[in-house]
Backbone as ProteinMPNN parsed JSONL, in Angstrom:
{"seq_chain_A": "XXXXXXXXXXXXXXXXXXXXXXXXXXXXXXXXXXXXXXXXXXXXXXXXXXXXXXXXXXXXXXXX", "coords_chain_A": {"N_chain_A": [[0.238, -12.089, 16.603], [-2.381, -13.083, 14.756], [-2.596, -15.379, 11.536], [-4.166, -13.778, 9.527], [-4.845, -11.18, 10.313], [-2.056, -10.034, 9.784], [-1.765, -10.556, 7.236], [-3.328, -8.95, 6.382], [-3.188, -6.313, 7.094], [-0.987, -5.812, 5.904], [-2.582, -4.653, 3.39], [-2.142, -1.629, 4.404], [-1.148, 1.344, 4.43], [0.446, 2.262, 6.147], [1.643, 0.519, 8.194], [4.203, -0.593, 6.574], [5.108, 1.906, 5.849], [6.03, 3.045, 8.339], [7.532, 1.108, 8.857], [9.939, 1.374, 7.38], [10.646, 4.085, 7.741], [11.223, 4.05, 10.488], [13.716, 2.654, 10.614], [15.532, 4.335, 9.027], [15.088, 6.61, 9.959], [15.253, 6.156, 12.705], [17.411, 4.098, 13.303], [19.146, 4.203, 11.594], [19.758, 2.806, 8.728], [20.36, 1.987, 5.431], [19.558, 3.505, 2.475], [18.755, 1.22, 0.852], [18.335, -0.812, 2.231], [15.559, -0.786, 2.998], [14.468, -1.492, 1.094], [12.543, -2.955, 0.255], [9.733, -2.206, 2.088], [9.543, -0.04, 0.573], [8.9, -1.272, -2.032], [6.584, -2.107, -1.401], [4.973, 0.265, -0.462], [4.952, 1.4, -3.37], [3.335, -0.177, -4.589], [0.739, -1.183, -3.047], [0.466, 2.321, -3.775], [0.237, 1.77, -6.731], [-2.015, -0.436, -6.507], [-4.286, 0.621, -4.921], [-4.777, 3.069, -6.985], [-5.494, 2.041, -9.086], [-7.963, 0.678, -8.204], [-9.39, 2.722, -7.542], [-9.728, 3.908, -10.048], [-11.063, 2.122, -11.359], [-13.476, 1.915, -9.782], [-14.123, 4.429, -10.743], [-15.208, 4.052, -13.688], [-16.998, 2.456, -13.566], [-18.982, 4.008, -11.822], [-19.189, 5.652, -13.591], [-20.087, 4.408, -15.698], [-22.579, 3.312, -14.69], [-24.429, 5.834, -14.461], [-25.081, 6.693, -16.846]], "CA_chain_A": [[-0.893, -11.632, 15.825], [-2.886, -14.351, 13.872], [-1.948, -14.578, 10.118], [-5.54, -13.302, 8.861], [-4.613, -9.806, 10.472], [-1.185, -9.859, 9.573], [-2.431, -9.874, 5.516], [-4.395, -7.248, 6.27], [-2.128, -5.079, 7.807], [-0.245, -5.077, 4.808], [-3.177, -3.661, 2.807], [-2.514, -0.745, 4.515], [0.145, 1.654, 3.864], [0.976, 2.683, 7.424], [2.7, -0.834, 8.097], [5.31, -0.65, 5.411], [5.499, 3.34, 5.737], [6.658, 2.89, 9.354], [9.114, -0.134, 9.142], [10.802, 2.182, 6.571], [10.99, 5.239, 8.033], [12.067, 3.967, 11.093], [14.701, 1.973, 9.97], [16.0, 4.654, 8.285], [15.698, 7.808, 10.698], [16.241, 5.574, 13.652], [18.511, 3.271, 13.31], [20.48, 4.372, 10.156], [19.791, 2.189, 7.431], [20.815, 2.873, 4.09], [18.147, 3.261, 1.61], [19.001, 0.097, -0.227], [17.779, -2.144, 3.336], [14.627, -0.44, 2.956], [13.947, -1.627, -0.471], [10.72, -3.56, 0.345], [8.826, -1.489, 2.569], [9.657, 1.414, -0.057], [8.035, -1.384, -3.222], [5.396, -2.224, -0.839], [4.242, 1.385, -0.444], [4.562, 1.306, -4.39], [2.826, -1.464, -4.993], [-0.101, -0.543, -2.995], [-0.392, 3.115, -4.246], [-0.746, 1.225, -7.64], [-3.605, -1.052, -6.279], [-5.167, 2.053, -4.962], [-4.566, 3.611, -7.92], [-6.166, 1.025, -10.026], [-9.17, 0.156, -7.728], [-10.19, 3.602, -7.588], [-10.038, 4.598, -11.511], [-12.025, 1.023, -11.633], [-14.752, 2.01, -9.224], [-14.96, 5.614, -11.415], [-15.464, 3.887, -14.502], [-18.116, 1.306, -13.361], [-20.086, 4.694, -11.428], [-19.411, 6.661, -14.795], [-21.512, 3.604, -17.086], [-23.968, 3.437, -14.071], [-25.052, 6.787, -14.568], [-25.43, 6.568, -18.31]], "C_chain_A": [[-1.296, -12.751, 14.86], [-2.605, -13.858, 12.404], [-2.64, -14.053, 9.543], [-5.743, -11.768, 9.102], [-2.921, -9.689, 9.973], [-1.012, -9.571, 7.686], [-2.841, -8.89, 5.942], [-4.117, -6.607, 6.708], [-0.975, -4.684, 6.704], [-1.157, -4.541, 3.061], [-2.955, -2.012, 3.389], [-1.108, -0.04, 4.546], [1.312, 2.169, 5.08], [2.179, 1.645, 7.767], [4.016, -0.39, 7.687], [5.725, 1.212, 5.531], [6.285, 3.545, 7.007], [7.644, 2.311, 9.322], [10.339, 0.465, 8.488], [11.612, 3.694, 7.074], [11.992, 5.093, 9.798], [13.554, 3.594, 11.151], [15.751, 2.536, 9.428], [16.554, 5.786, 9.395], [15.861, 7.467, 12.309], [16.969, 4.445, 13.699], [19.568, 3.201, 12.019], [20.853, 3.833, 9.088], [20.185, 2.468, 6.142], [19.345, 2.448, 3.023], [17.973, 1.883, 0.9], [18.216, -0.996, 1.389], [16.889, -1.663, 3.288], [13.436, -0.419, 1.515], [12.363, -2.149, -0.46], [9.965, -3.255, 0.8], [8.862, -0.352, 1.446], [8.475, 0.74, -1.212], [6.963, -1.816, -2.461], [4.651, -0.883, -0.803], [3.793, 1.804, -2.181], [3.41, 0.676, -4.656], [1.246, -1.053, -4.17], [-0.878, 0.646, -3.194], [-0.854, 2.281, -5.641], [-2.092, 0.721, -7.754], [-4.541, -0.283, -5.97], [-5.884, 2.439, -6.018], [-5.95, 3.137, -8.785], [-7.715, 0.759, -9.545], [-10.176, 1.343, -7.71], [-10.581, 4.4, -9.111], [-11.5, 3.156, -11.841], [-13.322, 1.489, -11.175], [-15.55, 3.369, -10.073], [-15.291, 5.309, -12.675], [-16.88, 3.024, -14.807], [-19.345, 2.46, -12.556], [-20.446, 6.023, -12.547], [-20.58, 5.49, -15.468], [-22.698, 3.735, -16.289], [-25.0, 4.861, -14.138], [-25.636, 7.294, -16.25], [-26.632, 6.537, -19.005]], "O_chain_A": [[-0.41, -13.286, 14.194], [-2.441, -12.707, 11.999], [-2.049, -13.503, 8.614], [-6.518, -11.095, 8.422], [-2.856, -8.479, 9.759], [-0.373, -8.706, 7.087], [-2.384, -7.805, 5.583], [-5.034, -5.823, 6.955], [-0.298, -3.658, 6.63], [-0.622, -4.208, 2.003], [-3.609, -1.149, 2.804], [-0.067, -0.686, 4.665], [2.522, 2.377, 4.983], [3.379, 1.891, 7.64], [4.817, 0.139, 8.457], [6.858, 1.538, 5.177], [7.287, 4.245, 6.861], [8.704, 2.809, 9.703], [11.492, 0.221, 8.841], [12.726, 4.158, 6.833], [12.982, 5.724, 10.168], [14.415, 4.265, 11.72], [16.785, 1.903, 9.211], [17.722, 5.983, 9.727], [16.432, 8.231, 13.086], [16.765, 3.889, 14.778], [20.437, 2.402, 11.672], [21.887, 4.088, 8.47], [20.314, 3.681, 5.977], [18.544, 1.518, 2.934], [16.88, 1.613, 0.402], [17.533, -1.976, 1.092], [16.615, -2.271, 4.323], [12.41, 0.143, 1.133], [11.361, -1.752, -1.056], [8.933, -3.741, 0.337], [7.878, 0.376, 1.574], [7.474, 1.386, -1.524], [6.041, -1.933, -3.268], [3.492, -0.999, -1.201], [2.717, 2.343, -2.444], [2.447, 1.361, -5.002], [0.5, -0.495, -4.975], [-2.1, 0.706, -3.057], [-2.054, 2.068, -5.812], [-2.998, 1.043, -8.522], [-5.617, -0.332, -6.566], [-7.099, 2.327, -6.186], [-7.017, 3.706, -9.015], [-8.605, 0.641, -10.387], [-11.396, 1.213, -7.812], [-11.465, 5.241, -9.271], [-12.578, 3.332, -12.408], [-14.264, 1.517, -11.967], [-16.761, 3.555, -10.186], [-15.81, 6.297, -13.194], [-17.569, 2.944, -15.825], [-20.514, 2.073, -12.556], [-21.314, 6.895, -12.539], [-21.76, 5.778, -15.669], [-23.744, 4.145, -16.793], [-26.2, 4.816, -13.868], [-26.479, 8.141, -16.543], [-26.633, 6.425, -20.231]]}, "name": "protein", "num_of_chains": 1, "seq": "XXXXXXXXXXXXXXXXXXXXXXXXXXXXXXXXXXXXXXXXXXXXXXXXXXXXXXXXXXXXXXXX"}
């Protein structure tokens, strides 16, 4: 996969929600080897988080 989709596959939360879950309920990982797909799923609800209180604050002044 070229590296220009491979960023952008980790905007999305599926990626990192998979590598984790598999990892875990098939092949038996212990939660601790699953540490970075777990702060990756963090880490993007934050950006979420953040991008969407941003966009309601910038369509709250526009309506002003």
């Amino acid at each position: 996969m070229p590296k220009a989709l491979q960023y952008l596959a980790l905007l999305v939360p599926r990626s990192s929600a998979i590598n984790g879950i598999v990892s875990v309920s098939q092949l038996g990982a212990p939660l601790s080897d699953v540490r970075t797909p777990f702060l990756k799923l963090w880490a993007l609800a934050i950006f979420y988080g953040c991008l969407e209180v941003g966009l309601e604050v910038r369509m709250r002044r526009s309506h002003h």
